[in-house]
Coordinates of C-alpha atoms and ligand atoms in Angstrom, one line a residue:
X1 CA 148.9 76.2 11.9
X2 CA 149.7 76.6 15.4
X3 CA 150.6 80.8 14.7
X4 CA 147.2 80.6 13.2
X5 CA 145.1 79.2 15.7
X6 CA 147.0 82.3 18.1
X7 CA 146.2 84.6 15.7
X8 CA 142.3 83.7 16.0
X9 CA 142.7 83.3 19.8
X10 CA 144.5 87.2 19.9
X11 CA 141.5 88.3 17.6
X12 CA 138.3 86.9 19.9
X13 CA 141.0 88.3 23.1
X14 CA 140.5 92.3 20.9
X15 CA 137.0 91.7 20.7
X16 CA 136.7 90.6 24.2
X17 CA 138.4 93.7 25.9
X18 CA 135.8 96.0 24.1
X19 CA 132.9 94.4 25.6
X20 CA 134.0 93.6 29.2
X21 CA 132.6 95.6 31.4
X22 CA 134.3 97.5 34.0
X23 CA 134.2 95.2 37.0
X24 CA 135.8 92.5 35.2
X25 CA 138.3 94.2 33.8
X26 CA 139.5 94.5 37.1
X27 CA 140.1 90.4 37.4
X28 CA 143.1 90.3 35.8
X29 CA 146.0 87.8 35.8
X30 CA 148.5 90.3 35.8
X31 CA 151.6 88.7 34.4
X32 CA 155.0 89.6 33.5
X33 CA 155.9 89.4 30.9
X34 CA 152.2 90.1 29.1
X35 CA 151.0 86.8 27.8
X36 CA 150.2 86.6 24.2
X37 CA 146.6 86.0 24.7
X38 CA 144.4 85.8 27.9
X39 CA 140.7 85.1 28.1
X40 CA 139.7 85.6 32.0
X41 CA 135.9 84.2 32.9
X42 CA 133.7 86.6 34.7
X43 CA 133.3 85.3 37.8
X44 CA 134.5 81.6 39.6
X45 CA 138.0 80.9 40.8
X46 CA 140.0 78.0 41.6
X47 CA 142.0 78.1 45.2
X48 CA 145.8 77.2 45.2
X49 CA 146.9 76.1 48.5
X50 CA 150.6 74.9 50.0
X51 CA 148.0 71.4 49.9
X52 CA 147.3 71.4 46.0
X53 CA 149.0 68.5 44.0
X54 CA 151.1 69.3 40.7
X55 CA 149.9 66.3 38.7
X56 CA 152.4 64.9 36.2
X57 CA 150.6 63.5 33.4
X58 CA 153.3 62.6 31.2
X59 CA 156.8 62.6 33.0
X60 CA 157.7 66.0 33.0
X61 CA 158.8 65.9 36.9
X62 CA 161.2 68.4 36.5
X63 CA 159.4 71.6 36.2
X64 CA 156.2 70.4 38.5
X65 CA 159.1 69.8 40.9
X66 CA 160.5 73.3 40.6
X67 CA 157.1 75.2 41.0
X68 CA 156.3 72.9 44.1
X69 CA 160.0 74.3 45.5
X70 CA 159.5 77.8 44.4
X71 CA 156.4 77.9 46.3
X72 CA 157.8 77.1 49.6
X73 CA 157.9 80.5 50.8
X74 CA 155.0 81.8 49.9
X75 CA 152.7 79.3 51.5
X76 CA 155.1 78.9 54.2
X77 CA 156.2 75.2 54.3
X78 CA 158.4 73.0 55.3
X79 CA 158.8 70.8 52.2
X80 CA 157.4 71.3 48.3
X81 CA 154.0 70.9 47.3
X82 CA 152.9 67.6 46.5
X83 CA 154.0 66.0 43.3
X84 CA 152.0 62.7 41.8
X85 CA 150.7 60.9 39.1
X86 CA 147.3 61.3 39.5
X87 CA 144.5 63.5 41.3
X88 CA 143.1 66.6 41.4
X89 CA 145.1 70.0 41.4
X90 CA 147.4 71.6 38.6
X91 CA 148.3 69.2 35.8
X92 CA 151.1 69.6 33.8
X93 CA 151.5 67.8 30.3
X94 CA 153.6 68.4 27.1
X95 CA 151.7 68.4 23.4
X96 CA 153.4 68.9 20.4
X97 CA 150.8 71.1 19.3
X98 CA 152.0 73.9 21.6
X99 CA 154.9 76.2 20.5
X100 CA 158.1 74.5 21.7
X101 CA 158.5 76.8 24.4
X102 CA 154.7 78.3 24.7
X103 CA 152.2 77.0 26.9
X104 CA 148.1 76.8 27.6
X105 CA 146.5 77.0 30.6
X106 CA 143.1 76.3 31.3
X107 CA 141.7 77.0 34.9
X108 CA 138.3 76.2 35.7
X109 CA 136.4 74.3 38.8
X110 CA 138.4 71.0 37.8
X111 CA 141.7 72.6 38.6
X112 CA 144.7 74.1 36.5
X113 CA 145.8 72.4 33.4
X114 CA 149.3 73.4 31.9
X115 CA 149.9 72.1 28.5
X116 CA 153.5 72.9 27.2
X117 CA 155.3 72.3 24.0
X118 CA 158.2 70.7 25.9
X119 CA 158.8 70.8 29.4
X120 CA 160.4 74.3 29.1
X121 CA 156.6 75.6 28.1
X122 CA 155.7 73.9 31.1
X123 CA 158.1 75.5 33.4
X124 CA 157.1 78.9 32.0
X125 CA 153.3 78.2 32.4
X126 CA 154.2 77.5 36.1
X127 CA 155.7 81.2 36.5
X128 CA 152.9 82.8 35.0
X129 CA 150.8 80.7 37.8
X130 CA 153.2 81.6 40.4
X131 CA 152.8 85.6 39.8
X132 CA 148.8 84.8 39.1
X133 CA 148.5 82.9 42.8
X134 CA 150.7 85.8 44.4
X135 CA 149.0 88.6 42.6
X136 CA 145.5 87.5 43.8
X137 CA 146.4 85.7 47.2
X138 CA 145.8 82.0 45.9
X139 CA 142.7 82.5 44.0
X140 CA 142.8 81.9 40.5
X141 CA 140.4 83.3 38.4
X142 CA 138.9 81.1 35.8
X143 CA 139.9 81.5 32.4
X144 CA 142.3 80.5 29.7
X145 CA 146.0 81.8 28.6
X146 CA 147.6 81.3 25.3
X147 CA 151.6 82.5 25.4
X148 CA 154.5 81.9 23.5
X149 CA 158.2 83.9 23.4
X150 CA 158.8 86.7 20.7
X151 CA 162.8 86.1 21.1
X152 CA 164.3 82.3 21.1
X153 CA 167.1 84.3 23.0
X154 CA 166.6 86.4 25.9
X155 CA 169.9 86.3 27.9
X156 CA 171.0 88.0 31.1
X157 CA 174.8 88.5 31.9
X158 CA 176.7 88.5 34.9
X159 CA 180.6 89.5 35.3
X160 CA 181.9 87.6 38.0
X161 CA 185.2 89.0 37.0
X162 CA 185.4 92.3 38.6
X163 CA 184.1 91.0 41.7
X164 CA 183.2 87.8 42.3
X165 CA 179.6 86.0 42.9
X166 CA 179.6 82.8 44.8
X167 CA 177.7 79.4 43.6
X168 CA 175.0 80.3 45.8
X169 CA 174.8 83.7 44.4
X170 CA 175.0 82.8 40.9
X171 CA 172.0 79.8 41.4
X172 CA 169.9 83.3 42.9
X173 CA 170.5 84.8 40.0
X174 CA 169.2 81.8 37.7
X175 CA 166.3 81.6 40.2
X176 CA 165.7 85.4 39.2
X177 CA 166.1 85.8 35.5
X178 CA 164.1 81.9 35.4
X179 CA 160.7 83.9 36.9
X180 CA 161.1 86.8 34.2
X181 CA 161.1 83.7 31.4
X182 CA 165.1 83.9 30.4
X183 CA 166.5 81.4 29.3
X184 CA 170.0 82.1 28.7
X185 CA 172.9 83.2 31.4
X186 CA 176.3 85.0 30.0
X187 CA 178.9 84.0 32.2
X188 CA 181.4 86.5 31.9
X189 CA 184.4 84.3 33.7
X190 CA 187.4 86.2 32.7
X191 CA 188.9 89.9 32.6
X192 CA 192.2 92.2 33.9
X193 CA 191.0 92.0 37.6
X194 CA 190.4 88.1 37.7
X195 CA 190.2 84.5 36.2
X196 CA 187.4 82.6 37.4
X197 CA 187.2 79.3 36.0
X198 CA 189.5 76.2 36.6
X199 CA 191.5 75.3 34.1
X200 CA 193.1 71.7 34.6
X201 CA 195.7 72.5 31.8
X202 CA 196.9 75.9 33.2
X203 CA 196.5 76.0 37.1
X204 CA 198.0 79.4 37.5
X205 CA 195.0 81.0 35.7
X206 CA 193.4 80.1 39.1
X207 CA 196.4 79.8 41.7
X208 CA 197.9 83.4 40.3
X209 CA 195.2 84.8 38.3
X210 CA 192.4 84.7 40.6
X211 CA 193.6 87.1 42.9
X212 CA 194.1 90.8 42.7
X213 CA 196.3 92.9 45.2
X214 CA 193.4 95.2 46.0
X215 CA 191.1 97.2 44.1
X216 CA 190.1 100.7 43.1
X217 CA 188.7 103.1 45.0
X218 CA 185.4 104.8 43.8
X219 CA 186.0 106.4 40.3
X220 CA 189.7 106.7 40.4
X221 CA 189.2 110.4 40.5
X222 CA 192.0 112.6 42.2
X223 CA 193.4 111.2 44.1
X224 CA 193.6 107.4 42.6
X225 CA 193.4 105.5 45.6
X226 CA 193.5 101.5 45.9
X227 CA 191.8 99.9 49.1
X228 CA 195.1 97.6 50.1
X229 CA 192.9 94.7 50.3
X230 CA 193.4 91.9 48.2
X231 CA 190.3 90.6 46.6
X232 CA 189.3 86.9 44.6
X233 CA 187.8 83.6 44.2
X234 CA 186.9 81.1 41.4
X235 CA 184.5 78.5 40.7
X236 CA 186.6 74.6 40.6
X237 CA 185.3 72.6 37.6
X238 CA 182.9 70.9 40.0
X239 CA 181.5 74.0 40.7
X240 CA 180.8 75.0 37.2
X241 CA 179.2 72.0 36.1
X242 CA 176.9 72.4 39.3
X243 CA 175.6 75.9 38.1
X244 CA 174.8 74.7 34.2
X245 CA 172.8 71.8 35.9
X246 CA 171.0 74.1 38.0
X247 CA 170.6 76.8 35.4
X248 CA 169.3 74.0 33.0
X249 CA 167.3 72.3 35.4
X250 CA 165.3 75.6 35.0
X251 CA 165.5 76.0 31.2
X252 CA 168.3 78.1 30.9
X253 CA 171.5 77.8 28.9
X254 CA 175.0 79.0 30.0
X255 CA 177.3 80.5 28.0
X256 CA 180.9 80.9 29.3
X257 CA 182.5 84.0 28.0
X258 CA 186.3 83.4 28.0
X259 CA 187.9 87.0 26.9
X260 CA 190.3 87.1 23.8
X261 CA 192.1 89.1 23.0
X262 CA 191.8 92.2 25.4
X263 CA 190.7 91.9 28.6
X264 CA 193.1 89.0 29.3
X265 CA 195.2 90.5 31.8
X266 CA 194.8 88.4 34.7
X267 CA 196.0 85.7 32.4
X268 CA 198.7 87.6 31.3
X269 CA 200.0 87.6 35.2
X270 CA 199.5 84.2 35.3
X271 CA 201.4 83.0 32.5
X272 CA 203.5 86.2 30.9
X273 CA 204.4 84.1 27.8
X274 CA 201.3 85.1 26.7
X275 CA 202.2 88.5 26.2
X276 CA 203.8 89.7 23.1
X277 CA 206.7 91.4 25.1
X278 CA 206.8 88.6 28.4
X279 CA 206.9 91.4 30.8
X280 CA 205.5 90.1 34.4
X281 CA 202.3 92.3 34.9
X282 CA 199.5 92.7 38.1
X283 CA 196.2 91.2 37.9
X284 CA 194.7 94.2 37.0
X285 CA 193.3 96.5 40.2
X286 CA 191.8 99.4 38.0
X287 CA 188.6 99.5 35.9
X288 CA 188.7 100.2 31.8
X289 CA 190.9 99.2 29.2
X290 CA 194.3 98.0 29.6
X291 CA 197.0 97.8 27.1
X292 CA 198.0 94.5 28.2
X293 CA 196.4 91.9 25.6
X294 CA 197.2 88.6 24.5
X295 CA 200.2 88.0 21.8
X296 CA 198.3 87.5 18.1
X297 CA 201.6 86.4 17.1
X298 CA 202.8 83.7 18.8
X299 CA 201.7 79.8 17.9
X300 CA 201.7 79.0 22.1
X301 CA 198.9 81.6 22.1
X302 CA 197.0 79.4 19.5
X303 CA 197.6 77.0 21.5
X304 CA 196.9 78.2 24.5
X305 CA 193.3 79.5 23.8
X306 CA 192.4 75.9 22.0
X307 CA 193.3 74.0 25.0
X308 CA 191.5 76.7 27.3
X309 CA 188.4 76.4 24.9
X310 CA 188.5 71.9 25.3
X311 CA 187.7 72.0 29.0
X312 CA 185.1 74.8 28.3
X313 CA 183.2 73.0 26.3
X314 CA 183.5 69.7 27.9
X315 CA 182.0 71.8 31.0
X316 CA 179.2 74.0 29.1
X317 CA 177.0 71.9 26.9
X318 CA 175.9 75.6 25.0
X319 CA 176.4 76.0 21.4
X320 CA 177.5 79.4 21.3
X321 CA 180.5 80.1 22.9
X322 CA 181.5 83.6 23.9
X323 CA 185.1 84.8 22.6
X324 CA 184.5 88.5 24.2
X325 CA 186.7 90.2 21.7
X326 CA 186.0 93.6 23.1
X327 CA 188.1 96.6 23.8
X328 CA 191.7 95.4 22.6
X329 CA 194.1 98.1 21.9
X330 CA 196.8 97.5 19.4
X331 CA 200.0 99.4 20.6
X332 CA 201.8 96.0 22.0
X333 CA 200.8 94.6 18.5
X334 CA 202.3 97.3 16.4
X335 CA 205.8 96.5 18.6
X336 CA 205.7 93.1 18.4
X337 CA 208.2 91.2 16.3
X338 CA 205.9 88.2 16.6
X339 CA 202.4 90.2 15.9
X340 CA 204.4 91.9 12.9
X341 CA 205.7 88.5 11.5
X342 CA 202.3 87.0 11.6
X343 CA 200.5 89.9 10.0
X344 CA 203.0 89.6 7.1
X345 CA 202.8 85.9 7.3
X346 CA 199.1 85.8 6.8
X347 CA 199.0 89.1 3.9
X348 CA 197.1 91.2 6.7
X349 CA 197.0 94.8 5.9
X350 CA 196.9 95.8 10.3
X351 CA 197.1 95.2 13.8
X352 CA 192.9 95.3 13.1
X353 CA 192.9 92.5 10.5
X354 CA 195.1 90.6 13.0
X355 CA 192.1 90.4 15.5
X356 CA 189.8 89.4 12.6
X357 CA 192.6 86.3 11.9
X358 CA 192.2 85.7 15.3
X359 CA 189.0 85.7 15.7
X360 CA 188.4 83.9 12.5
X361 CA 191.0 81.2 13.1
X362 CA 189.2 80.8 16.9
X363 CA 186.1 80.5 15.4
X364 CA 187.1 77.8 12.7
X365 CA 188.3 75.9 16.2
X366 CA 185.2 76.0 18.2
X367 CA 183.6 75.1 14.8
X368 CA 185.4 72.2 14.6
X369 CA 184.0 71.2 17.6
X370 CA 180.7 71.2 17.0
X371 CA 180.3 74.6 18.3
X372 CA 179.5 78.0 17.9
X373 CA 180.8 81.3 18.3
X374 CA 179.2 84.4 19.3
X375 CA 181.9 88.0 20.3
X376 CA 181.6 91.7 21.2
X377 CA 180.2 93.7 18.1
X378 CA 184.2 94.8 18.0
X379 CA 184.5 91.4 16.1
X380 CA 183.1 93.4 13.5
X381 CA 185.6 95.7 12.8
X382 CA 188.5 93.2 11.7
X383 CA 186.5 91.5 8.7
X384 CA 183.9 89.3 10.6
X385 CA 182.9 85.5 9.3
X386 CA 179.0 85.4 7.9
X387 CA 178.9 82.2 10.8
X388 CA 179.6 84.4 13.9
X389 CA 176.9 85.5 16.4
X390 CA 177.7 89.1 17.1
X391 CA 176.9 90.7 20.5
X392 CA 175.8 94.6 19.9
X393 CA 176.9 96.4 22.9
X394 CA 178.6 99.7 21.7
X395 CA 174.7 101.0 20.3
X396 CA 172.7 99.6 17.9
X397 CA 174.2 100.3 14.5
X398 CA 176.7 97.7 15.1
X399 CA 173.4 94.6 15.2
X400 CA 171.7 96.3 12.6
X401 CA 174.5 96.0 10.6
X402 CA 175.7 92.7 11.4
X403 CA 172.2 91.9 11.0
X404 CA 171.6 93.7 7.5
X405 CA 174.6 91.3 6.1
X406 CA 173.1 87.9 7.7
X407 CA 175.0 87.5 10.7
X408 CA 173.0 86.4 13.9
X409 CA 172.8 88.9 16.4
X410 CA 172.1 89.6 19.8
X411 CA 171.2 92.8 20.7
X412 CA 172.6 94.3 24.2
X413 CA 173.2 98.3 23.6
X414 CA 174.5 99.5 26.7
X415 CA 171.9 102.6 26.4
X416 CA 169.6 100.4 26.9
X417 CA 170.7 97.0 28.4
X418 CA 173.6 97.8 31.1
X419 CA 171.8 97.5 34.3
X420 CA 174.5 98.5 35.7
X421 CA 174.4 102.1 34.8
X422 CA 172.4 104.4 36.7
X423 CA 168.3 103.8 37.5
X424 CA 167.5 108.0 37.8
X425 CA 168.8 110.9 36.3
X426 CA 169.6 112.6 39.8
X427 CA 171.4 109.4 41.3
X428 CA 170.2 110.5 44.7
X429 CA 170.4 107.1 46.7
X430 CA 171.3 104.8 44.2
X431 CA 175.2 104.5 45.7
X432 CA 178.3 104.5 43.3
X433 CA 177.8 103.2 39.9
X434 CA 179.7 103.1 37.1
X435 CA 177.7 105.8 35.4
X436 CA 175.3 106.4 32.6
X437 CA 171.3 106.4 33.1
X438 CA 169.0 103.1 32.2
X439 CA 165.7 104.2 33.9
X440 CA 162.8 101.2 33.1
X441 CA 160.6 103.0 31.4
X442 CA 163.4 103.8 28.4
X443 CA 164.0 99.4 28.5
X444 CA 160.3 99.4 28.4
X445 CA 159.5 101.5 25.0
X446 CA 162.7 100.3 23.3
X447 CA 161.6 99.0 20.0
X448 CA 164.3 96.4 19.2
X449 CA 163.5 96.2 15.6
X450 CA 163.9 100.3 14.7
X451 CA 166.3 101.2 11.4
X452 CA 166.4 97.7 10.5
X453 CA 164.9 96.1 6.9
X454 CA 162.5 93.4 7.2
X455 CA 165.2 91.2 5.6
X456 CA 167.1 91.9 8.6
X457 CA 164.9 90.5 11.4
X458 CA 164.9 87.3 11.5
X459 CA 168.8 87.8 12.3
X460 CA 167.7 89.7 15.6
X461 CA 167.8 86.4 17.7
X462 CA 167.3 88.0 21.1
X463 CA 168.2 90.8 23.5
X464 CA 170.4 90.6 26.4
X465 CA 170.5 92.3 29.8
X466 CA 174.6 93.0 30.9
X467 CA 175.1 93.1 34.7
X468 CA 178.7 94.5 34.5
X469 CA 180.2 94.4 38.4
X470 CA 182.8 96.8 38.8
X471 CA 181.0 99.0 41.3
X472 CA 178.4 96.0 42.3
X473 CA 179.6 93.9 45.0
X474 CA 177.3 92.0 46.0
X475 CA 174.1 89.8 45.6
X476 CA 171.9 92.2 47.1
X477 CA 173.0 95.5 44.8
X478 CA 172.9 92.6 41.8
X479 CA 168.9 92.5 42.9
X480 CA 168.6 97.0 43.3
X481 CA 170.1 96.9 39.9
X482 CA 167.8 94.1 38.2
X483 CA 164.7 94.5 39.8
X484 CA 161.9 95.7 38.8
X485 CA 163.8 96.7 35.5
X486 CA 164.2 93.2 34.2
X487 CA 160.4 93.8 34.5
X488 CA 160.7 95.9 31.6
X489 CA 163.7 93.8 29.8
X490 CA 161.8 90.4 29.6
X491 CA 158.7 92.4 28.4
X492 CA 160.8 93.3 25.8
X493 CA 162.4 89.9 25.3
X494 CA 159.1 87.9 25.3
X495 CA 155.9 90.5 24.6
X496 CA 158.2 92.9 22.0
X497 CA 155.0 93.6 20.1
X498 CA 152.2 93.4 23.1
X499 CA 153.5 95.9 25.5
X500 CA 150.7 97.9 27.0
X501 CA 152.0 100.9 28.9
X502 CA 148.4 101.6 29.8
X503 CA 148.8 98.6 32.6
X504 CA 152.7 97.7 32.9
X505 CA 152.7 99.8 36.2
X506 CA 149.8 98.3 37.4
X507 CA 151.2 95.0 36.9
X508 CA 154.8 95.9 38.3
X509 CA 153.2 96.9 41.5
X510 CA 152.3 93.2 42.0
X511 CA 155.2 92.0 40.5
X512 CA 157.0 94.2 43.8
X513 CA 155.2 91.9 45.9
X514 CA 156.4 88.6 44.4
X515 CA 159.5 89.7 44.7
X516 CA 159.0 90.6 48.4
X517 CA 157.4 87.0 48.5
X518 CA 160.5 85.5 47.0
X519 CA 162.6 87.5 49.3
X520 CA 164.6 89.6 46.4
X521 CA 165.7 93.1 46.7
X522 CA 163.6 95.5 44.2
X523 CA 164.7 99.0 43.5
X524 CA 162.3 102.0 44.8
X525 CA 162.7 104.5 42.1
X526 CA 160.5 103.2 39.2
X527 CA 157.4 102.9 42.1
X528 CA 158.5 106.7 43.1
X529 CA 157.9 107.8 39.8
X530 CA 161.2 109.2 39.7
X531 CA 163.5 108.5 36.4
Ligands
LIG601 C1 181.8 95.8 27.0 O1 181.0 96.4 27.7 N1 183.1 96.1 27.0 C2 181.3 94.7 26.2
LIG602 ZN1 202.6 90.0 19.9

């Protein structure tokens, strides 16, 4: 019913833009990412000031509170907007009518109304006001907006691994990805170079394995050169469970990624009975793909991972948890009397099949627990469960095959969705990145569901930015990298089949002043013209 009364409301919005005539064309609302229908009145418009009320009909306090924070800076004050119970201004209610996380929003001489399917539908109606009052300096043109998501997940990652982000920094990330309408943060807490999370069980991980010796310099090229200055941090448990309230306090979900059975290095330094031969190794100060891996062998392994996994979800309240499962080579496997005795044990044919007991026998635990697990698309190549969530990094083929067999799958190809690579294909000014090229006009025309069967879609649960940080350092390169072209990524995670490249640059040229507004660093190139 509800699709249906959109689908009415998206027909009258077709008819609408044929008969419009020029000069109203120009009052637009201009909002990223594109609403799924917008009916904008010819003429009248209702004035947003630092002195307009958010009106709270029906308790929803939390995201009224939020949009009164988050305009602060724009109108200059001291202290948020004014929330109440009653008056005139922008009201904010829930209906069940609404998609869950959709909203309406009616603006007329009366004021703004936002009705949302829960208060998340709220909170995003308040963005879309946000970029409407900074895109026309406060006056909001009359009219009415209809929107709902395409993708239930649209997730942005952050390593804080390779170097590390503080709380501060993370919760400006949340504030970030929260105004492009994500609503789910990959925490990617552990790698070779450092352990960031507390463990109460194991407080090495953080005493030892938080800390590197120093780091690489640049690319490693001839001559490989370390910087001699040693490098870390972590997040206590405290801190942890003050991010996921603050990331959920604006709709979005964290999910801890806690690598296994690769990547695991720092660990390794921390406790070297976790490796298959014991042999005391670095925290890792290099960038790639170590041979140093957990022991898939070894019970105390088992048992190390389960009781990493209890305080993990004790601190993250998300479903899914991420296993990584990336980029684990084999050779200490094939040596290992342990690995060997346990592949036999089990009737495994390989050091591959040994992953896939691993991940499988992981899985079952975090099942067990009421919870979910989601891993690398690697996870396919050892004989993957049809209950695992599989992450498609290494190109698309691995989601559309995941996908094609029933699995759920997020898709994040780094082609397309490491913002971490390169913005342009001449590099000029962009720094030292990692490398490849991820220009936001090739985010903008991806078509997420291309060589896929229709059978396959529904499995296609979202699409994920990656912010990988070995050559990112800090908050402000975080922002070059992800701004504007999470422009282009949440248009693709929200609008995937209303994209309009006839006005996305029209639109991204106000979206460069709200981020000005908000104070956020926003990569030049895409406004240059330059790929
Ligand atoms: C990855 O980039 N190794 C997931
Ligand atoms: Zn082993």
């Amino acid at each position: 019913m509800r699709r249906f009364v959109m689908g009415i409301a998206i027909a009258v919005a077709a008819l609408f833009t044929f008969v419009l005539p020029a000069d109203v064309v120009a009052r637009n609302y201009s909002i990223v990412p594109e609403p799924a229908y917008m009916d904008i009145e010819a003429e009248g418009e209702y004035i947003v000031t630092g002195k307009t009320r958010i009106v709270v009909n029906d308790e929803a306090w939390n995201p009224a509170e939020r949009f009164a924070e988050d305009m602060m800076s724009y109108f200059g004050l001291k202290k948020p907007m004014h929330t109440s119970k009653r008056g005139k201004g922008i009201k904010v209610r829930t209906d069940i009518f609404v998609p869950a996380e959709g909203y309406e929003m009616t603006i007329n001489e009366d004021g703004v109304v936002i009705i949302g399917g829960s208060e998340a539908g709220i909170y995003y109606g308040l963005q879309t006001l946000r970029q409407i009052i900074v895109a026309n300096d406060g006056k909001v043109p009359y009219g009415f907006i209809a929107d709902e998501p395409t993708f239930a997940y649209r997730g942005a990652h952050l390593d804080v691994s390779r170097h590390f982000f503080s709380v501060a920094d993370v919760k400006n990330y949340i504030d970030i990805i929260a105004a492009h309408k994500l609503n789910r943060l990959h925490w990617h807490l552990t790698d070779d170079q450092g352990w960031r999370i507390e463990i109460k069980a194991y407080p090495e991980l953080t005493e030892k394995g938080s800390m590197r010796k120093e780091t690489l310099i640049g690319h490693g090229l001839n001559p490989v050169e370390w910087d001699g200055t040693p490098y870390g941090g972590y997040y206590t448990q405290e801190e942890i469970r003050e991010v996921v309230a603050y990331a959920a306090e604006r709709y979005i979900e964290v999910i801890p990624e806690i690598e296994m059975p690769g990547h695991s290095q720092a660990a390794l330094h921390a406790l070297p009975w976790l490796g298959c031969n014991e042999q005391i190794v670095d925290v890792w100060t290099t960038w790639g793909v170590t041979p140093e891996v957990l022991c898939a062998g070894k019970e105390t392994t088992y048992e190390f991972l389960e009781k990493v996994l209890d305080e993990v979800i004790e601190l993250f309240p998300s479903e899914l948890i991420h296993i990584g499962g990336d980029e684990c080579p084999k050779e200490r496997w094939a040596e290992c009397e342990h690995c060997q005795a346990m592949i036999k044990a089990q009737g495994l044919e390989s050091e591959e099949e040994l992953q896939g007991y691993l991940v499988a026998r992981i899985e079952r635990y975090l099942n067990s627990k009421g919870r979910r697990m989601i891993g690398w698309d690697e996870i396919l190549d050892g004989g993957v469960t049809p209950t695992a969530t599989v992450m498609s990094w290494r190109g698309l083929y691995g989601g559309i095959y995941a996908a094609e067999r029933g699995n759920d799958v997020v898709m994040t190809p780094m082609s397309l969705c490491y913002l971490n690579f390169y913005q342009t294909e001449s590099r000029e000014g962009e720094g030292l990145h990692i490398g490849g090229h991820v220009p936001f006009e090739k985010i903008y025309s991806w078509n997420v569901y291309e060589g896929m069967s229709d059978a396959a879609r529904p499995h296609i649960i979202g699409v994920q930015l990656n912010m990988w940080s070995e050559y990112i350092k800090d908050m402000d390169t975080v922002e070059i990298m992800l701004l504007p072209r999470i422009g282009a990524m949440c248009e693709v995670q929200w609008s995937h089949d209303r994209r309009d490249d006839s006005t996305i640059r029209a639109k991204m040229e106000l979206m460069r002043k709200f981020y000005e507004v908000n104070g956020w660093n926003c990569a030049p190139y895409y406004f240059d013209f330059r790929k």
